[in-house]
CSV table of C-alpha atoms in Angstrom, one decimal:
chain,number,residue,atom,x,y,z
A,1,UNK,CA,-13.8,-11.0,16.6
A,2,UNK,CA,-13.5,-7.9,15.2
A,3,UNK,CA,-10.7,-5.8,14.1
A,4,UNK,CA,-10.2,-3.8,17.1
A,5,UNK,CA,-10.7,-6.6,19.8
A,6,UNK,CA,-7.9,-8.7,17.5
A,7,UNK,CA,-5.8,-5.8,17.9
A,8,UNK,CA,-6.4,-5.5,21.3
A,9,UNK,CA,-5.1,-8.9,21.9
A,10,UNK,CA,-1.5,-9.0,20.3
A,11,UNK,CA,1.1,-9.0,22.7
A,12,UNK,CA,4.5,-7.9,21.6
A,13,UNK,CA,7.7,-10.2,23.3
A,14,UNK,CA,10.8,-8.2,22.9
A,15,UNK,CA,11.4,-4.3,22.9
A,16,UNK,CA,12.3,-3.8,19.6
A,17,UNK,CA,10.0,-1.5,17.0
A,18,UNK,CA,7.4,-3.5,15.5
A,19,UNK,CA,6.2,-1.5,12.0
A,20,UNK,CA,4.0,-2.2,9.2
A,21,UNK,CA,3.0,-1.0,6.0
A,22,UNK,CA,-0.7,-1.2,4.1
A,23,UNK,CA,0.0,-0.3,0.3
A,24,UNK,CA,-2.6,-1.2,-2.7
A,25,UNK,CA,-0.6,-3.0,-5.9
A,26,UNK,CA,1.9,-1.3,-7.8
A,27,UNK,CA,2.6,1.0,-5.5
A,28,UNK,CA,6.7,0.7,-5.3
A,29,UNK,CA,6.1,-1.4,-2.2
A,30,UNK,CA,8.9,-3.9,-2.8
A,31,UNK,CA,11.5,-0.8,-3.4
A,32,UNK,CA,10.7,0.8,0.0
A,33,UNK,CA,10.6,-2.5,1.7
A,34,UNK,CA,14.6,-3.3,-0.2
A,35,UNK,CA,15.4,0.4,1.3
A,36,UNK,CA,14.2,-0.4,5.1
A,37,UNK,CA,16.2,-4.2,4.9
A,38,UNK,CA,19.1,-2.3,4.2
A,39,UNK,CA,20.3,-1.4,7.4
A,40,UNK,CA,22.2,-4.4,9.9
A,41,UNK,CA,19.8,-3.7,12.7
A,42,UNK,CA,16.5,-3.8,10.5
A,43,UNK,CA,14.3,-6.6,9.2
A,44,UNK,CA,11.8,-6.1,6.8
A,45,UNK,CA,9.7,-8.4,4.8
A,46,UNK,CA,7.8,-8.2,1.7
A,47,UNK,CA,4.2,-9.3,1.1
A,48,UNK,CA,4.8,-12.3,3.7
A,49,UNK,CA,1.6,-13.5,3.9
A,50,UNK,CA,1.8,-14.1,0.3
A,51,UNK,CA,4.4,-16.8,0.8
A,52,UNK,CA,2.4,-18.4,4.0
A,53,UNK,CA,-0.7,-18.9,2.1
A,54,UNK,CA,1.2,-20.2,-1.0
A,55,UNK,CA,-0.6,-21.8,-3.2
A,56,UNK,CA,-3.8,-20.1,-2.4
A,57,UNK,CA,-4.6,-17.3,-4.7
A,58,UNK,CA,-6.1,-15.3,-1.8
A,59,UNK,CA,-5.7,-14.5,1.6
A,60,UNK,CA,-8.2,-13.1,4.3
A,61,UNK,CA,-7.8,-11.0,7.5
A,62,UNK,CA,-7.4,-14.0,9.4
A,63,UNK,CA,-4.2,-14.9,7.4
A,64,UNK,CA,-3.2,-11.5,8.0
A,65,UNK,CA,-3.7,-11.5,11.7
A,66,UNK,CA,-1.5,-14.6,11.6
A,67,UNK,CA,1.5,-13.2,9.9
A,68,UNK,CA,0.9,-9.9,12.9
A,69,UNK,CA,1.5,-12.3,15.1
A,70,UNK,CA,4.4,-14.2,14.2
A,71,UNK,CA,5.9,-10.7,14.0
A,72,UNK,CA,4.7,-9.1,17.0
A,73,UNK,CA,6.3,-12.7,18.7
A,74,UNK,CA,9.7,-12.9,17.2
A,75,UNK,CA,11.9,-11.9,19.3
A,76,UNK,CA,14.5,-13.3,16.5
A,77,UNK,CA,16.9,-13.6,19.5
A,78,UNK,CA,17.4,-9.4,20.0
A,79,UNK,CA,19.2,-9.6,16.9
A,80,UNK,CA,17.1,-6.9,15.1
A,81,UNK,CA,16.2,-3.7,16.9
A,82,UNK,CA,13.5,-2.9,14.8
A,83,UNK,CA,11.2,-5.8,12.2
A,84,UNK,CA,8.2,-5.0,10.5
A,85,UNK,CA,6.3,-6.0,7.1
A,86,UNK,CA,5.7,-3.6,3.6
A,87,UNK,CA,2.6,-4.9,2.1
A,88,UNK,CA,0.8,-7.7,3.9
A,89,UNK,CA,-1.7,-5.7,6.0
A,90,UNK,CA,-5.0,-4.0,4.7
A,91,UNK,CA,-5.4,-0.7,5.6
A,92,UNK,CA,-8.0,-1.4,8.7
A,93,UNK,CA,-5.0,-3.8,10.2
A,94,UNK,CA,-2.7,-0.3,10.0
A,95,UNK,CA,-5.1,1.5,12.0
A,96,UNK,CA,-6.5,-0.5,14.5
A,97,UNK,CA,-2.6,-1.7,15.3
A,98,UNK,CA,-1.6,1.7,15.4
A,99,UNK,CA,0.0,2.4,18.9
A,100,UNK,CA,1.3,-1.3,19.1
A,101,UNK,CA,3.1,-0.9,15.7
A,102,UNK,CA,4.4,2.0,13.7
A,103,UNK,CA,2.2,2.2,10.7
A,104,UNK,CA,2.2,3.6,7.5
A,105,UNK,CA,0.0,3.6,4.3
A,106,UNK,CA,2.0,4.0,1.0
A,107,UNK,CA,0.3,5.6,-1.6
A,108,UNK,CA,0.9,6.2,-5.7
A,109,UNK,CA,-0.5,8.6,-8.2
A,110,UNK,CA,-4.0,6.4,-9.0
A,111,UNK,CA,-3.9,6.8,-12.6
A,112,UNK,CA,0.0,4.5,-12.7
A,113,UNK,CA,-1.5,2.3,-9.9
A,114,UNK,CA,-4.8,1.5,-12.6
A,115,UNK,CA,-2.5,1.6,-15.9
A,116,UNK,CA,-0.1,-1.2,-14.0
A,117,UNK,CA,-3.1,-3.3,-13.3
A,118,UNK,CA,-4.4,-2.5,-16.9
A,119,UNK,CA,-1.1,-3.8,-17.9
A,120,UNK,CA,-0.7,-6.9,-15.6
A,121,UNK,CA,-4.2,-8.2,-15.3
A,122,UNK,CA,-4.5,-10.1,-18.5
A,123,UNK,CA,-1.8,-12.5,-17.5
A,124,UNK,CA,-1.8,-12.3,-13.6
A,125,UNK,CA,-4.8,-12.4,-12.0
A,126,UNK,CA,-3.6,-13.6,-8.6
A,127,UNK,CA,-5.3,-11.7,-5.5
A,128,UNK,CA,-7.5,-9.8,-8.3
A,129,UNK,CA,-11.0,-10.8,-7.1
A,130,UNK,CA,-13.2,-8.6,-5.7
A,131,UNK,CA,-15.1,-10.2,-2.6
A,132,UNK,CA,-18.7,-10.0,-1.8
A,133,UNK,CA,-18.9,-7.2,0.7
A,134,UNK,CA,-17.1,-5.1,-1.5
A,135,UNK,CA,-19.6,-5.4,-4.9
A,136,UNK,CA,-22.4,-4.4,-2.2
A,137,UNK,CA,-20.2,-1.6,-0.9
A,138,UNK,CA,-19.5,-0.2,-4.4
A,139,UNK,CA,-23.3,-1.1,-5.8
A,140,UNK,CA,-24.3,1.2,-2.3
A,141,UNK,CA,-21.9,4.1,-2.6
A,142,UNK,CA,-21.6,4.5,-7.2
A,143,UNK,CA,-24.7,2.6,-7.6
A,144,UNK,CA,-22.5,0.5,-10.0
A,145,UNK,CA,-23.0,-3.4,-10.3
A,146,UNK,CA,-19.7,-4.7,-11.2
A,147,UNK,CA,-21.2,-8.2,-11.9
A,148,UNK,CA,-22.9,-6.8,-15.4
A,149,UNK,CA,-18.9,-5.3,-16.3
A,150,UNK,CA,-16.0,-6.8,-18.0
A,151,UNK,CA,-13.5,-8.9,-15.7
A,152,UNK,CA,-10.9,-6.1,-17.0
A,153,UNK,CA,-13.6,-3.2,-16.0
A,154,UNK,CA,-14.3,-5.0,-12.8
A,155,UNK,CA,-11.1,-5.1,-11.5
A,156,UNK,CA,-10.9,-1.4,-12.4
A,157,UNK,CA,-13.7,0.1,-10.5
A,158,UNK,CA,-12.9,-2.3,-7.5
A,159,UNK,CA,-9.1,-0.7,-7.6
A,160,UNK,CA,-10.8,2.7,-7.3
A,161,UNK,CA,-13.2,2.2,-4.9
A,162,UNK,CA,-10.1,0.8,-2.7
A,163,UNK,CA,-8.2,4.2,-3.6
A,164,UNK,CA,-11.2,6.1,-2.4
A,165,UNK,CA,-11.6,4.4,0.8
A,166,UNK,CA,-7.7,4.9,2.1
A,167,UNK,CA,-8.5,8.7,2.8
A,168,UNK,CA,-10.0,7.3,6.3
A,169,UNK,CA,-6.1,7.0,6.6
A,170,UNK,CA,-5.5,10.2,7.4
A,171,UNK,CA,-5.0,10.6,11.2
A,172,UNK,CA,-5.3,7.1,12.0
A,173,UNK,CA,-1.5,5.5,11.2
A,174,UNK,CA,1.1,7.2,11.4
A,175,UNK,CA,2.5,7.9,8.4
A,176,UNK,CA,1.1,8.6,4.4
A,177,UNK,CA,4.0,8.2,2.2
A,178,UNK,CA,3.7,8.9,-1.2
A,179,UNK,CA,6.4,6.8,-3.1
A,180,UNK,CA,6.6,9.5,-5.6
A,181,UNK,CA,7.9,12.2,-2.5
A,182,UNK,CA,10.6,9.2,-2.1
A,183,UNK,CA,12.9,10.6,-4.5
A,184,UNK,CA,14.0,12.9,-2.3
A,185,UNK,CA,17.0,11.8,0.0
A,186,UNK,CA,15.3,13.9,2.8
A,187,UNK,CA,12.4,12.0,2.9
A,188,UNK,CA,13.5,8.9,2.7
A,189,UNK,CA,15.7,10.1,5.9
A,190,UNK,CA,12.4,10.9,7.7
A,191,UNK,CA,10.5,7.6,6.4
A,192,UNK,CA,12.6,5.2,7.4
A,193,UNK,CA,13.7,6.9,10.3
A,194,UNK,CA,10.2,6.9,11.9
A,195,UNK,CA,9.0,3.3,10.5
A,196,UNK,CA,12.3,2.1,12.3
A,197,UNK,CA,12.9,4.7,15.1
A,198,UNK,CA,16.7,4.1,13.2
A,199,UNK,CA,18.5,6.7,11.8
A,200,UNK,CA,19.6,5.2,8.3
A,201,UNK,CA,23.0,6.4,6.8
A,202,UNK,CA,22.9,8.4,4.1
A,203,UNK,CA,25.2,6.2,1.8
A,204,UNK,CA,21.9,3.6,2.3
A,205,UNK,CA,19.1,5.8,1.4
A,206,UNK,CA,21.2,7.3,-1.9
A,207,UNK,CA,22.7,3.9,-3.0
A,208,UNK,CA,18.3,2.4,-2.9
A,209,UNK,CA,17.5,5.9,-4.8
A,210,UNK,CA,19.9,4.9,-7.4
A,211,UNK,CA,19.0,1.0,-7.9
A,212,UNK,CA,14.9,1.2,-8.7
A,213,UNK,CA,13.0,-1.9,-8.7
A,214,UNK,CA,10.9,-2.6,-11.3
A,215,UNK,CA,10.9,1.2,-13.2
A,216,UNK,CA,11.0,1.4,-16.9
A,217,UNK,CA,12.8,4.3,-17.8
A,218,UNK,CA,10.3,6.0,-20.7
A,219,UNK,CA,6.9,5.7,-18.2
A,220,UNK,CA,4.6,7.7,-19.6
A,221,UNK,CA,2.9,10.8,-18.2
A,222,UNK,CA,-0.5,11.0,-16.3
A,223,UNK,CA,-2.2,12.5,-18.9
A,224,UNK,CA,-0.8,9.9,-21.4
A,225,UNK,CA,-2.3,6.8,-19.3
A,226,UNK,CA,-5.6,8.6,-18.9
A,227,UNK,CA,-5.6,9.1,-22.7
A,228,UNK,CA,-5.8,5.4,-22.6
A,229,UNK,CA,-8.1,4.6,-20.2
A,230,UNK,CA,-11.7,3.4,-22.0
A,231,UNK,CA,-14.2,6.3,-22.6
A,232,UNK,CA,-15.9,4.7,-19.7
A,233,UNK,CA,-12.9,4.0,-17.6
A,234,UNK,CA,-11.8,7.8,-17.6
A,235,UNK,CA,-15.1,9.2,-17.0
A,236,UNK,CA,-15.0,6.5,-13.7
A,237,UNK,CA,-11.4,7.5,-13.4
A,238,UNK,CA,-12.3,11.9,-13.5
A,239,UNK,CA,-15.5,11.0,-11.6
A,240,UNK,CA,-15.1,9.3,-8.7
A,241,UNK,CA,-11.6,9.7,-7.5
A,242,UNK,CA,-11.8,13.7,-7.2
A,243,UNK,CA,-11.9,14.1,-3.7
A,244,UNK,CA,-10.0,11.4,-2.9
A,245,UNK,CA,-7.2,12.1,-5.0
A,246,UNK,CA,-6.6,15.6,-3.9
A,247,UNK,CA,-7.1,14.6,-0.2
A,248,UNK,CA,-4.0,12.9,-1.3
A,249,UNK,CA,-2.3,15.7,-3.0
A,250,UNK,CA,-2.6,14.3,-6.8
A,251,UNK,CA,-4.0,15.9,-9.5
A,252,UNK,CA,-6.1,13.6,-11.7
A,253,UNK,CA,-4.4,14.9,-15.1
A,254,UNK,CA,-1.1,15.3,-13.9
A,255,UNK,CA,2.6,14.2,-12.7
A,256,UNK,CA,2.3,17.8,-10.4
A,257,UNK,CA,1.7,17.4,-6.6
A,258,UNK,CA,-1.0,19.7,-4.9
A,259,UNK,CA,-1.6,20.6,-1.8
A,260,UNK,CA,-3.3,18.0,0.2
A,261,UNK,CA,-6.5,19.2,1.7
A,262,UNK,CA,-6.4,17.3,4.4
């Protein structure tokens, strides 16, 4: 069955908001979902499926379809008036439950999302693997076959190719949010307020802005991290994420926003 028709058939019990957010690694995901648990009335999880699969090191989109489910389900005895997940669904889960949930796709600048893996990989490898379809997708599309590279350089290319191919997220969920536009007390007002359909108090949003998760205070700058990239990890890097990145609004070589072209 495919994504649609599984879609198709989840029935939600209860009239409280469902939402749910796609989001590649690093991206600040368990920061937002701390922010969206804050309020009384809201119940947010973070990376569930994780937990229900333990101690697999992988999940699929059956897994995934399970955890939509048990949410779409729990009525959790009209306690909550909105419950939703921040990191469990892939990005064709966000668009093909769009209308049923509230759905989002978080987003980060691409070159801190590949330094974090650069960073982590070594010693956590968990969820890292890069399944079959995807090696054909990216031997099809960049002509690149990521068996003949490094496990580092592997993992690399298969985080980009994944960066490239959330830009068929625009105008199919309902919201982009870039975590980097959630330092601003105003958007975090409009985020959660749409994810939740509740409007959050403002002592909430400031006291999450003030208690980061997982931030080190002297991060280095864009251009720093692509300084560090491989000769042949920043011409991938400059190369292939382009378009994608300023669909976005990023620059490649820089901590400035630009204007998203689409």
């Amino acid at each position: 069955m495919d994504l649609a028709a599984q879609a198709a058939s989840i029935e939600l019990v209860g009239n409280h908001r469902r939402f749910l957010v796609a989001r590649m690694g690093y991206t600040g995901s368990t920061w937002l979902a701390k922010l969206l648990n804050s309020h009384l009335d809201v119940i947010c999880t973070h990376e569930q499926v994780v937990s229900r699969v333990h101690p697999r090191k992988s999940f699929s989109a059956a897994d995934v379809f399970e955890l939509v489910r048990a949410i779409a389900w729990n009525t959790y005895n009209g306690a909550y008036r909105a419950a939703g997940d921040v990191g469990s669904i892939f990005l064709g889960h966000a668009i093909a439950l769009r209308g049923k949930f509230t759905t989002a796709l978080l987003m980060r600048h691409p070159a801190r999302l590949l330094n974090a893996r650069l960073k982590v990989y070594p010693t956590y490898q968990h969820f890292a693997e890069i399944e079959s379809e995807t090696r054909v997708d990216i031997q099809q599309t960049w002509d690149i076959d990521v068996s003949k590279l490094s496990a580092l350089d592997r993992r690399f290319v298969g985080d980009l190719f994944t960066f490239v191919t959330q830009v068929q997220a625009i105008g199919n969920v309902d919201f982009i949010i870039r975590i980097e536009d959630l330092r601003s007390a105003d958007r975090c007002h409009e985020i959660s307020e749409g994810l939740t359909g509740i409007q959050y108090d403002t002592a909430l949003v400031l006291r999450a802005m003030s208690a980061p998760v997982n931030r080190h205070t002297a991060a280095a700058t864009v251009r720093e991290i692509v300084e560090r990239f491989t000769p042949q990890q920043r011409e991938w890097y400059q190369r292939l994420l382009r378009d994608a990145a300023q669909r976005f609004g990023y620059a490649l070589d820089s901590d400035e926003a630009i204007a998203q072209s689409a």
